[in-house]
mmCIF file of C-alpha atoms and ligand atoms in Angstrom:
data_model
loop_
_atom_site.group_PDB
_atom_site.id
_atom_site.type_symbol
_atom_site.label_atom_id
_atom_site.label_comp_id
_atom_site.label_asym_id
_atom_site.label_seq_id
_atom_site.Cartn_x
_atom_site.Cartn_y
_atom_site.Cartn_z
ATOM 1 C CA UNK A 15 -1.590 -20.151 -7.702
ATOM 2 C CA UNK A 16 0.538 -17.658 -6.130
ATOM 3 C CA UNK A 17 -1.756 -14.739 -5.393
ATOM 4 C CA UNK A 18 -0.264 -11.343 -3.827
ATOM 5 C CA UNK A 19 -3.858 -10.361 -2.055
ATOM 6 C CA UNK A 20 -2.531 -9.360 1.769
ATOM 7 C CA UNK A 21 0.550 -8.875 3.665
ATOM 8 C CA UNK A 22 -1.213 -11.037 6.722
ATOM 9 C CA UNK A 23 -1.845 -13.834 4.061
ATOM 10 C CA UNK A 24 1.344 -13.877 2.319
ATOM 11 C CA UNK A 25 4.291 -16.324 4.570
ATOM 12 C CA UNK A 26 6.585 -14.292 6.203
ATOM 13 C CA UNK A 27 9.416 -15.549 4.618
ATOM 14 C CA UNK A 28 8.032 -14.875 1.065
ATOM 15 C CA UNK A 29 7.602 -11.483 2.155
ATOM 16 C CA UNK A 30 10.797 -11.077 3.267
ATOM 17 C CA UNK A 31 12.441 -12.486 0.023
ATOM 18 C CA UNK A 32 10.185 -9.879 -1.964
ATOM 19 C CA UNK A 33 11.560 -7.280 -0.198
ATOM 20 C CA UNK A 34 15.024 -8.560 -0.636
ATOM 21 C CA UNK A 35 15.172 -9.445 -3.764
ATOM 22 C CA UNK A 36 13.506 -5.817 -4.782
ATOM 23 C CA UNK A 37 16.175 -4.211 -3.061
ATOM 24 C CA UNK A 38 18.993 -6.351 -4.813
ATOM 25 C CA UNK A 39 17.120 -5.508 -8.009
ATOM 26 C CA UNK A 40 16.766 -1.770 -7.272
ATOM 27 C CA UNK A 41 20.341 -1.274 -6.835
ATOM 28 C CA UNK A 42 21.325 -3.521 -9.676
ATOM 29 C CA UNK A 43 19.219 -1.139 -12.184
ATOM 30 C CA UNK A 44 20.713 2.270 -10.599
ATOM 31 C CA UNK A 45 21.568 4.822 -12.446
ATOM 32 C CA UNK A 46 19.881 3.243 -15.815
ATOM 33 C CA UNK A 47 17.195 5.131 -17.754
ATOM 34 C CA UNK A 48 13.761 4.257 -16.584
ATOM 35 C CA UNK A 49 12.727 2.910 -20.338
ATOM 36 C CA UNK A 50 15.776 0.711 -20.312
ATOM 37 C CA UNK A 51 14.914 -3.045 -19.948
ATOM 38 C CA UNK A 52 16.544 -5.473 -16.568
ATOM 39 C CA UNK A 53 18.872 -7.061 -18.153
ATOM 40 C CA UNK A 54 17.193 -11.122 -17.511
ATOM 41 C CA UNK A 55 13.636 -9.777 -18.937
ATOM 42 C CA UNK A 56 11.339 -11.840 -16.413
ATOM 43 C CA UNK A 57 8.241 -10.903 -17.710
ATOM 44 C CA UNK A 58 9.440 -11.441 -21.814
ATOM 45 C CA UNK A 59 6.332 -12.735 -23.652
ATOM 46 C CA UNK A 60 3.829 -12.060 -21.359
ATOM 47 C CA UNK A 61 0.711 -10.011 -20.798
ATOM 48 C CA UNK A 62 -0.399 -7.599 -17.708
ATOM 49 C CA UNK A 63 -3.503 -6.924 -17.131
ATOM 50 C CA UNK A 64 -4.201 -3.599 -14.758
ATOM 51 C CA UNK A 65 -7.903 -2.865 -13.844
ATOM 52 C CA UNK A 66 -8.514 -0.049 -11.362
ATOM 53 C CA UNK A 67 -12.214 1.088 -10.841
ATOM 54 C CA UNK A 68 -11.140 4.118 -8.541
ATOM 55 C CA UNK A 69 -8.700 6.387 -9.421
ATOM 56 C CA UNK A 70 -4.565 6.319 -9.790
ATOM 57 C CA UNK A 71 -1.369 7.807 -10.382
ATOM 58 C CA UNK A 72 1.719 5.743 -8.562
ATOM 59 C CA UNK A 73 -0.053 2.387 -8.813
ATOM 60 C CA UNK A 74 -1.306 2.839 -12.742
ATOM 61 C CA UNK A 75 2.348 4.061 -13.749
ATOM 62 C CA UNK A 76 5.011 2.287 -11.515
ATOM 63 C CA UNK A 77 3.034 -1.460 -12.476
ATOM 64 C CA UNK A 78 3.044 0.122 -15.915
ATOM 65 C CA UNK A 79 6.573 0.940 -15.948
ATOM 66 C CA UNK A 80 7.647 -2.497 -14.030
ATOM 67 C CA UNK A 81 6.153 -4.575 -16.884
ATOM 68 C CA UNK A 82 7.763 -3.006 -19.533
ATOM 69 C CA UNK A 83 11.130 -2.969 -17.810
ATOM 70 C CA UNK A 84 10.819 -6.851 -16.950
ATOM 71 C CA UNK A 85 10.185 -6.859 -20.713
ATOM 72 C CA UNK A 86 6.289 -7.601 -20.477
ATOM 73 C CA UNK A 87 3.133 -5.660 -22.151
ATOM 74 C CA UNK A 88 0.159 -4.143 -20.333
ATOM 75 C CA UNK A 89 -3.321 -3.374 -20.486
ATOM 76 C CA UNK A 90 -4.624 -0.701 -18.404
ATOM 77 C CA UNK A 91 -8.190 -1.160 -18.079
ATOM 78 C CA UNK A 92 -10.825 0.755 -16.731
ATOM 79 C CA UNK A 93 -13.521 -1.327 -14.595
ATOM 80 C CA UNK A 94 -16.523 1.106 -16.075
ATOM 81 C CA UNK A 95 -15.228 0.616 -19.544
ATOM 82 C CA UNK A 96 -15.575 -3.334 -19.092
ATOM 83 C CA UNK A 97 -18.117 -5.709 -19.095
ATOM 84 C CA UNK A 98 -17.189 -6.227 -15.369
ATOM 85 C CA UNK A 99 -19.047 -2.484 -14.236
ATOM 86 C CA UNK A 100 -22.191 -3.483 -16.704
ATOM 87 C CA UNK A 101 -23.542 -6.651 -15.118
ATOM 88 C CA UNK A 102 -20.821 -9.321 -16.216
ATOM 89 C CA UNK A 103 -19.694 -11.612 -13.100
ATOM 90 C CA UNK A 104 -16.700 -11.124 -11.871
ATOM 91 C CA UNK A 105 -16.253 -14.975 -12.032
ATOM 92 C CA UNK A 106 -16.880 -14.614 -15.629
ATOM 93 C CA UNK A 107 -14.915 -11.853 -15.955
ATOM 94 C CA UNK A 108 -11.766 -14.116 -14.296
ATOM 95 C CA UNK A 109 -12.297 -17.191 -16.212
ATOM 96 C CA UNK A 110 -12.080 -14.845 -19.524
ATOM 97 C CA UNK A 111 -9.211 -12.658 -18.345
ATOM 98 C CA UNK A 112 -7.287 -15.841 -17.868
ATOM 99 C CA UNK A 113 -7.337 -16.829 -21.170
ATOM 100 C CA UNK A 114 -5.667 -13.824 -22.894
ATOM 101 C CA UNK A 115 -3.254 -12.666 -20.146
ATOM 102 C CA UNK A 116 -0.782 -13.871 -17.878
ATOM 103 C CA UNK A 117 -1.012 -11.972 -14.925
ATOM 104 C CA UNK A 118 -4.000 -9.173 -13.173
ATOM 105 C CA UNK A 119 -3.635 -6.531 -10.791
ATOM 106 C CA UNK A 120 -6.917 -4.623 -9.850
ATOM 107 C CA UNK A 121 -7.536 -2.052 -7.570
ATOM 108 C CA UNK A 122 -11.360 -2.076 -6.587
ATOM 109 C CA UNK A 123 -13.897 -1.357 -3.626
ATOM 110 C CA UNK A 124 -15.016 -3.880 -2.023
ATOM 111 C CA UNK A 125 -12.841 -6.797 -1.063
ATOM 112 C CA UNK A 126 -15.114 -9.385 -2.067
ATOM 113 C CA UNK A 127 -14.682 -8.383 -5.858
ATOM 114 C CA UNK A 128 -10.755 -9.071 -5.335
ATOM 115 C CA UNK A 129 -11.150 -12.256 -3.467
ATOM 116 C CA UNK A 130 -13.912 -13.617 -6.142
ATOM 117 C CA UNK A 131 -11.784 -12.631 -9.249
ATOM 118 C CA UNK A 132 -8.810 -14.834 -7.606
ATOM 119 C CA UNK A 133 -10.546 -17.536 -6.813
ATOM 120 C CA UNK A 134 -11.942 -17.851 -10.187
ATOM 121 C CA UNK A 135 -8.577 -16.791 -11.944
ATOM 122 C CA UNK A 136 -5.935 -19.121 -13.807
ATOM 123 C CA UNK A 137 -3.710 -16.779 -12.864
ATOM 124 C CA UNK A 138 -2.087 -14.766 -10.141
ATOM 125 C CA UNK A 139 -4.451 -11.957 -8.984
ATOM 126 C CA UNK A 140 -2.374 -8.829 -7.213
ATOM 127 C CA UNK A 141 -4.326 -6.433 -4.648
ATOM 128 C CA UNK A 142 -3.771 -3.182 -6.219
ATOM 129 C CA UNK A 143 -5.581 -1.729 -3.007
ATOM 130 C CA UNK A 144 -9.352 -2.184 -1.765
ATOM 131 C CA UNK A 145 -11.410 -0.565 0.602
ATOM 132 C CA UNK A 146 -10.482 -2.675 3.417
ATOM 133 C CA UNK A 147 -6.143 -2.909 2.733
ATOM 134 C CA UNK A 148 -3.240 -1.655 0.245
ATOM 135 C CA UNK A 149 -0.522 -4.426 0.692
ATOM 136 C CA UNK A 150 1.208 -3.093 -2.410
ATOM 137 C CA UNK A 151 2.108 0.276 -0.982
ATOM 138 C CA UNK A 152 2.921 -1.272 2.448
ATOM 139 C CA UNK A 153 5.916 -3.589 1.319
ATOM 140 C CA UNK A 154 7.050 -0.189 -0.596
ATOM 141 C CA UNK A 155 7.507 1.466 2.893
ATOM 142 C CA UNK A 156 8.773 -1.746 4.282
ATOM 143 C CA UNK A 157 11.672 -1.253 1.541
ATOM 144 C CA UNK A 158 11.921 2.209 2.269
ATOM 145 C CA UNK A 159 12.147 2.495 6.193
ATOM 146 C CA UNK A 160 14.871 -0.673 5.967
ATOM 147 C CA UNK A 161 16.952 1.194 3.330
ATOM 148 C CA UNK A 162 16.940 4.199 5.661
ATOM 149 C CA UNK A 163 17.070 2.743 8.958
ATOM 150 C CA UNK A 164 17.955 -1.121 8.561
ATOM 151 C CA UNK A 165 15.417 -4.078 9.601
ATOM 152 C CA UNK A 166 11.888 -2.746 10.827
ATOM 153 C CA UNK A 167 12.164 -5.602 13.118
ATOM 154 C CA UNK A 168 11.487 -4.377 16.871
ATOM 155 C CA UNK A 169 10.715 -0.734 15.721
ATOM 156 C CA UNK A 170 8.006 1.386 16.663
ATOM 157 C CA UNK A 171 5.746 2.496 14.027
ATOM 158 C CA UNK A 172 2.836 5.489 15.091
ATOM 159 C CA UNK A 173 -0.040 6.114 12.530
ATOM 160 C CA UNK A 174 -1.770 9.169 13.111
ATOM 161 C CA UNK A 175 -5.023 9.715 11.851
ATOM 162 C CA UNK A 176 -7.939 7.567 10.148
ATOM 163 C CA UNK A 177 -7.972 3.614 11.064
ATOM 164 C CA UNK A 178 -8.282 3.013 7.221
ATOM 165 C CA UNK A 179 -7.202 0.484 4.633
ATOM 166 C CA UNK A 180 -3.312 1.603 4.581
ATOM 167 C CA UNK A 181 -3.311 1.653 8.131
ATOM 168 C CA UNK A 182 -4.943 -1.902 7.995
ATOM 169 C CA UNK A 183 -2.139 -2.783 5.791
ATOM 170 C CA UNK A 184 0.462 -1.397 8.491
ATOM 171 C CA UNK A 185 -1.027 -3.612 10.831
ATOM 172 C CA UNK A 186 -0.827 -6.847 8.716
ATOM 173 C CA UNK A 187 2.883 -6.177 7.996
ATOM 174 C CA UNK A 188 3.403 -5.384 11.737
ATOM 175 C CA UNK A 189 2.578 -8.899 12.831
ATOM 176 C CA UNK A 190 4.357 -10.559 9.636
ATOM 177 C CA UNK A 191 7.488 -8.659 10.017
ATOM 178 C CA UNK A 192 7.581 -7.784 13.910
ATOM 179 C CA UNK A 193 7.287 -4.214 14.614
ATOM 180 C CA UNK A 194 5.489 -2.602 17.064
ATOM 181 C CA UNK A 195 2.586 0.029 16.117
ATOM 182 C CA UNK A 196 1.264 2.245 17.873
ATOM 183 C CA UNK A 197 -2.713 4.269 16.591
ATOM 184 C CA UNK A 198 -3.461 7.317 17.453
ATOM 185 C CA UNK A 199 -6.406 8.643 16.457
ATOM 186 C CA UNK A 200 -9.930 9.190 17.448
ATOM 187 C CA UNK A 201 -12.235 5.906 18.466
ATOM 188 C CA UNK A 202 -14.836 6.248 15.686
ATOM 189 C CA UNK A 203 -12.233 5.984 13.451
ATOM 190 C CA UNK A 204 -10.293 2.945 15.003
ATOM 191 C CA UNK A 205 -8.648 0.302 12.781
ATOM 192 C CA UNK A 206 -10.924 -3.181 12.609
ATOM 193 C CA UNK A 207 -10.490 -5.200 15.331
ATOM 194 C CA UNK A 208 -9.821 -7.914 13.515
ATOM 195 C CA UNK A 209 -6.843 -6.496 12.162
ATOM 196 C CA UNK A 210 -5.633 -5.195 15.590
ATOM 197 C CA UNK A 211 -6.089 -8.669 17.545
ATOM 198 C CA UNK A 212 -4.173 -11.028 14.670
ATOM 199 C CA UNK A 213 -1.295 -8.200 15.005
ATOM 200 C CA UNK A 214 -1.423 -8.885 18.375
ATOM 201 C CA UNK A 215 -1.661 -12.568 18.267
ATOM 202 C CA UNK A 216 1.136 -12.840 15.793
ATOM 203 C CA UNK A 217 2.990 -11.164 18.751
ATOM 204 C CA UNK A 218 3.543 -7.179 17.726
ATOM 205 C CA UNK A 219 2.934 -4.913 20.327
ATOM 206 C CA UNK A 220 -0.317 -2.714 19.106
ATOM 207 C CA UNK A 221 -0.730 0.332 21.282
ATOM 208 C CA UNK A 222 -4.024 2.688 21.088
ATOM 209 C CA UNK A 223 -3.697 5.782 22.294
ATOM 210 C CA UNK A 224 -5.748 8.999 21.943
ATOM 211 C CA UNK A 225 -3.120 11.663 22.779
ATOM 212 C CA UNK A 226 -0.886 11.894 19.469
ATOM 213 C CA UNK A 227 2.080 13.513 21.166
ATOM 214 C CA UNK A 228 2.249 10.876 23.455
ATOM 215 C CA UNK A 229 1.713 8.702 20.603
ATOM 216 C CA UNK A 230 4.597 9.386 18.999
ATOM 217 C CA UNK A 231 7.416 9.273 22.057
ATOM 218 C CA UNK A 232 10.361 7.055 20.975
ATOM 219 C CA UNK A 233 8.652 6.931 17.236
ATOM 220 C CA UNK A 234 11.278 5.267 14.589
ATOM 221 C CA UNK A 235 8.463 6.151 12.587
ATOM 222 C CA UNK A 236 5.438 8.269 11.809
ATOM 223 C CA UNK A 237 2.763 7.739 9.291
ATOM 224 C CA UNK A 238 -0.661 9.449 8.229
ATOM 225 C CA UNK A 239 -3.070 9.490 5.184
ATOM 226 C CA UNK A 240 -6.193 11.335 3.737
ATOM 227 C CA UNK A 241 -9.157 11.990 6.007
ATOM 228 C CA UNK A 242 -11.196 11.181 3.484
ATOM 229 C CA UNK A 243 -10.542 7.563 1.382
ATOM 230 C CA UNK A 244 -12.167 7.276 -2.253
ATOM 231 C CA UNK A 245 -14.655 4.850 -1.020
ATOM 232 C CA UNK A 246 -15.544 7.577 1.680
ATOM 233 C CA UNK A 247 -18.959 9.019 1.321
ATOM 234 C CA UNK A 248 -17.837 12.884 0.495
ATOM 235 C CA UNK A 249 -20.543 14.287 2.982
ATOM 236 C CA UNK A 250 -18.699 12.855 5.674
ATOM 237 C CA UNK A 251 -15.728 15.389 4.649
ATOM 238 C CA UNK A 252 -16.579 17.918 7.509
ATOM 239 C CA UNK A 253 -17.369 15.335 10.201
ATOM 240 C CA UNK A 254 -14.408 13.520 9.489
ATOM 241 C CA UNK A 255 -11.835 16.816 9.097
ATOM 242 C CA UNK A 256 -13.337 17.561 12.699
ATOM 243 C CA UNK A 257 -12.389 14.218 14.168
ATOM 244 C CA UNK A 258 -8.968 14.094 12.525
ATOM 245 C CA UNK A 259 -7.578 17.782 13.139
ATOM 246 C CA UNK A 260 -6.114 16.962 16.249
ATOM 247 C CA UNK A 261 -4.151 14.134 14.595
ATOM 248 C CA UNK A 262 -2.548 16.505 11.945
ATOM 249 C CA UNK A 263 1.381 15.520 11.018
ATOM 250 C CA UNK A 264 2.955 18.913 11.404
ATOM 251 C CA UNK A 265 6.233 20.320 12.673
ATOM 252 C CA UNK A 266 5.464 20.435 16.907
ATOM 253 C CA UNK A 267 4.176 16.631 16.251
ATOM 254 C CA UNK A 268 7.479 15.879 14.493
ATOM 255 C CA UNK A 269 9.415 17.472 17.104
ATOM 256 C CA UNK A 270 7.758 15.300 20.121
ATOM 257 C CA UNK A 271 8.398 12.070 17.719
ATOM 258 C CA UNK A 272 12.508 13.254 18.055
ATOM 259 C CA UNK A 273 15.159 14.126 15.110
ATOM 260 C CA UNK A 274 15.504 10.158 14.224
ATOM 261 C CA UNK A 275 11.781 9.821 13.118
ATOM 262 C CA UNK A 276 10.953 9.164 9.759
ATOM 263 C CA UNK A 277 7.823 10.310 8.142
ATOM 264 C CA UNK A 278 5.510 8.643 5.285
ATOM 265 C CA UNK A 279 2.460 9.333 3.661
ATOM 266 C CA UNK A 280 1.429 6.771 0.611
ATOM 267 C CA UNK A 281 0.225 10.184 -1.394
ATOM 268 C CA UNK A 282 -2.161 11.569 -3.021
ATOM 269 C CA UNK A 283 -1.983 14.056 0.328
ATOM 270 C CA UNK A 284 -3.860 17.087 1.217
ATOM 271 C CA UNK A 285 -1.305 19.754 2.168
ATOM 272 C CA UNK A 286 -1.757 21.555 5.420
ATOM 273 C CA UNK A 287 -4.686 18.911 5.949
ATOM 274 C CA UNK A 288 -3.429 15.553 7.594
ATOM 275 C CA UNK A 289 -0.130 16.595 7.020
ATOM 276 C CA UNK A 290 1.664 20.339 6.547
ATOM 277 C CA UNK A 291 4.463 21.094 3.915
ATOM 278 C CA UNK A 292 6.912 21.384 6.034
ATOM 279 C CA UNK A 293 6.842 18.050 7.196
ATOM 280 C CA UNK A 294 6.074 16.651 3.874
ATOM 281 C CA UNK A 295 8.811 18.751 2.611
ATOM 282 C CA UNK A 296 11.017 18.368 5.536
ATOM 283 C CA UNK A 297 14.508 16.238 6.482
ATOM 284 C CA UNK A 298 12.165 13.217 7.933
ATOM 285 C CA UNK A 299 10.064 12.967 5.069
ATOM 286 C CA UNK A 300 10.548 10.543 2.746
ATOM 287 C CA UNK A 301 7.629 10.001 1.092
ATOM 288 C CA UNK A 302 9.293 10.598 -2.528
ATOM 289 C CA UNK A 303 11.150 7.275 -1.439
ATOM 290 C CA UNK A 304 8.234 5.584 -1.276
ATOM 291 C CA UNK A 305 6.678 6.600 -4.558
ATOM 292 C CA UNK A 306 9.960 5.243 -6.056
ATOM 293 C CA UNK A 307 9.493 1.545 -4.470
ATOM 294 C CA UNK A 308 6.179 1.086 -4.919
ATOM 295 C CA UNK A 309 7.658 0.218 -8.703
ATOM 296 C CA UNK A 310 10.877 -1.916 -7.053
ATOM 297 C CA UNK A 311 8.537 -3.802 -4.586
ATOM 298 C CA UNK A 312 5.661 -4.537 -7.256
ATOM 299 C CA UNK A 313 8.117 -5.657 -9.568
ATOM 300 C CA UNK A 314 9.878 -8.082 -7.110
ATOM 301 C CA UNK A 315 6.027 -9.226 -6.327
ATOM 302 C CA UNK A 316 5.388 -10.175 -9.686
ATOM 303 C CA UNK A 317 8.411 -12.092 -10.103
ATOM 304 C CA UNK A 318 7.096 -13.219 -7.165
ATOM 305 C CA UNK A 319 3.727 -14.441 -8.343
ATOM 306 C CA UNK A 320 5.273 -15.708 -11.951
ATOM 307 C CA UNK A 321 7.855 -18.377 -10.088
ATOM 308 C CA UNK A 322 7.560 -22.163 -10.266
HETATM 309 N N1 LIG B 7 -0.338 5.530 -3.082
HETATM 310 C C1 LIG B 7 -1.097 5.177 -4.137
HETATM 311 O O1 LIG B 7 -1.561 4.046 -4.258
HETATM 312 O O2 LIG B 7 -1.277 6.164 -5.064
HETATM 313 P P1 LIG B 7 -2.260 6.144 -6.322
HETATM 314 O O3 LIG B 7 -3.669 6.256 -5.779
HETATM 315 O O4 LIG B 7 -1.852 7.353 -7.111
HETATM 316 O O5 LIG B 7 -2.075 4.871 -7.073
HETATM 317 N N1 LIG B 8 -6.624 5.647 1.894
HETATM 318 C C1 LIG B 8 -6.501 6.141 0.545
HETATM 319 C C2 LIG B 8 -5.242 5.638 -0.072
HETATM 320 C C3 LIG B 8 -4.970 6.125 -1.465
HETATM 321 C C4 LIG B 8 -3.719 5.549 -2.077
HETATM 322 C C5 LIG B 8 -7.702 5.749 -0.273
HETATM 323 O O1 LIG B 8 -8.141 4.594 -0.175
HETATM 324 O O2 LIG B 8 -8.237 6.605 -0.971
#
């Protein structure tokens, strides 16, 4: 069963074809209407099954949007409305999803509910982000910074801000497809561990540094999110605003990263919090890019996850 759970689980060389092969497919499609079907209709006949039990705009519409274009049908789902958020097992819940569709993507809290549901699944089971990583959204940027900038090979990546689940993500794809990454932010909020040695043992070059405008010297790229996750308790809002302040993406920060720095942010983002408007808004930002390939990349990784 070909799962799409992690970045750092998924062979490099799959990931690389995903990304290729979403490219090829992006530019094949240009110019079309959005409700106009790919021509070869990969997904004809069968059924999608999208479960989120936290809130979504990009990932709810662009797998949405995918499906239908690859010819398939969805079902958006929403995990209170199920069985699943009443008391139903999630390895029941697996075992029955597998017999009416073809294909799930859920985005959920804990990791443990993801890994259970695909290990009980028929089917392949797509990580449509968790508390602990958001693989999805990371092969969009992957796209994005290599249609800008050419391979990410060798690069150097700063993330500035909360140690979180994207950054996790950044950190997976680091050691899978060989840039370096550098963290800035402060050391209550530090990425796992975990995450930071198997970068490292994979052979990226992970750099933690507290200063951000050191941090960011010689950036290719610069990347920040929310101070406050969904799964984040919201009292922590102040404590964790206080931390994070220093680490804000804004125009002086930019300026120290040089003219040839790109910025991202996954979105939903707090303007003028952990990043301002004019960098979202300004010539490095490309964060509208990224938007866009979340729906290239997702449908090249269930094309992915359908094959042989
Ligand atoms: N970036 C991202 O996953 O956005 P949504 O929460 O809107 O899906
Ligand atoms: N870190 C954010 C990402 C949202 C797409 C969250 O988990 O809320």
């Amino acid at each position: 069963m070909k799962h799409f759970l992690d970045i750092n689980t998924t062979d490099p060389a799959d990931l690389r074809s995903i990304i290729d092969s979403a490219l090829a497919r992006k530019q094949a499609r240009a110019g079309r209407p959005k409700g106009m079907p790919d021509d070869d209709l990969a997904l004809e006949g069968r059924m999608v099954a999208l479960i989120f039990e936290k809130p979504s705009t990009r990932t709810r519409v662009s797998f949405d949007v995918g499906v239908r274009q690859m010819g398939g049908q969805t079902m958006v789902l929403s995990g209170k409305e199920m069985q699943l958020g009443h008391g139903e097992t999630i390895a029941d819940t697996a075992r029955v999803l597998s017999r009416y569709v073809d294909l799930i993507m859920i985005r959920t809290f804990e990791e443990a509910v993801l890994l259970e549901l695909a290990e009980f699944a028929d089917v392949p089971v797509i990580n449509g982000l968790t508390d602990r990583s958001h693989p999805c959204q990371i092969m969009a940027d992957i796209l994005t910074f290599e249609e800008h900038r050419g391979p990410i090979a060798g690069k150097k990546v700063v993330w500035s801000g909360d140690g979180n689940n994207v950054c996790a993500s950044f950190l997976h794809a680091a050691g899978q497809f060989g840039f370096d990454l550098t963290f800035t932010g402060p050391q209550v909020l530090d990425p796992e561990d975990v995450f930071v040695g198997e970068a490292r043992r994979k052979g990226a070059q992970i750099t933690i540094e507290r200063d951000p405008f050191k941090a960011v010297e010689g950036a290719d790229l610069v990347v920040t999110d929310t101070w406050l996750s969904m799964h984040d308790s919201q009292s922590a809002q102040e404590r964790r605003h206080n931390l994070l302040r220093p680490y804000q993406v804004n125009e002086e920060l930019m300026k120290a990263a040089g003219p040839e720095a790109l910025f991202m942010h996954c979105l939903p983002a707090h303007r003028g919090e952990e990043a301002t408007s004019a960098v979202m808004d300004g010539p490095q930002s490309v964060i509208f890019d990224e938007a866009e390939n979340r729906l290239h990349v997702q449908k090249a990784i269930m094309r992915w996850c359908l094959a042989g």
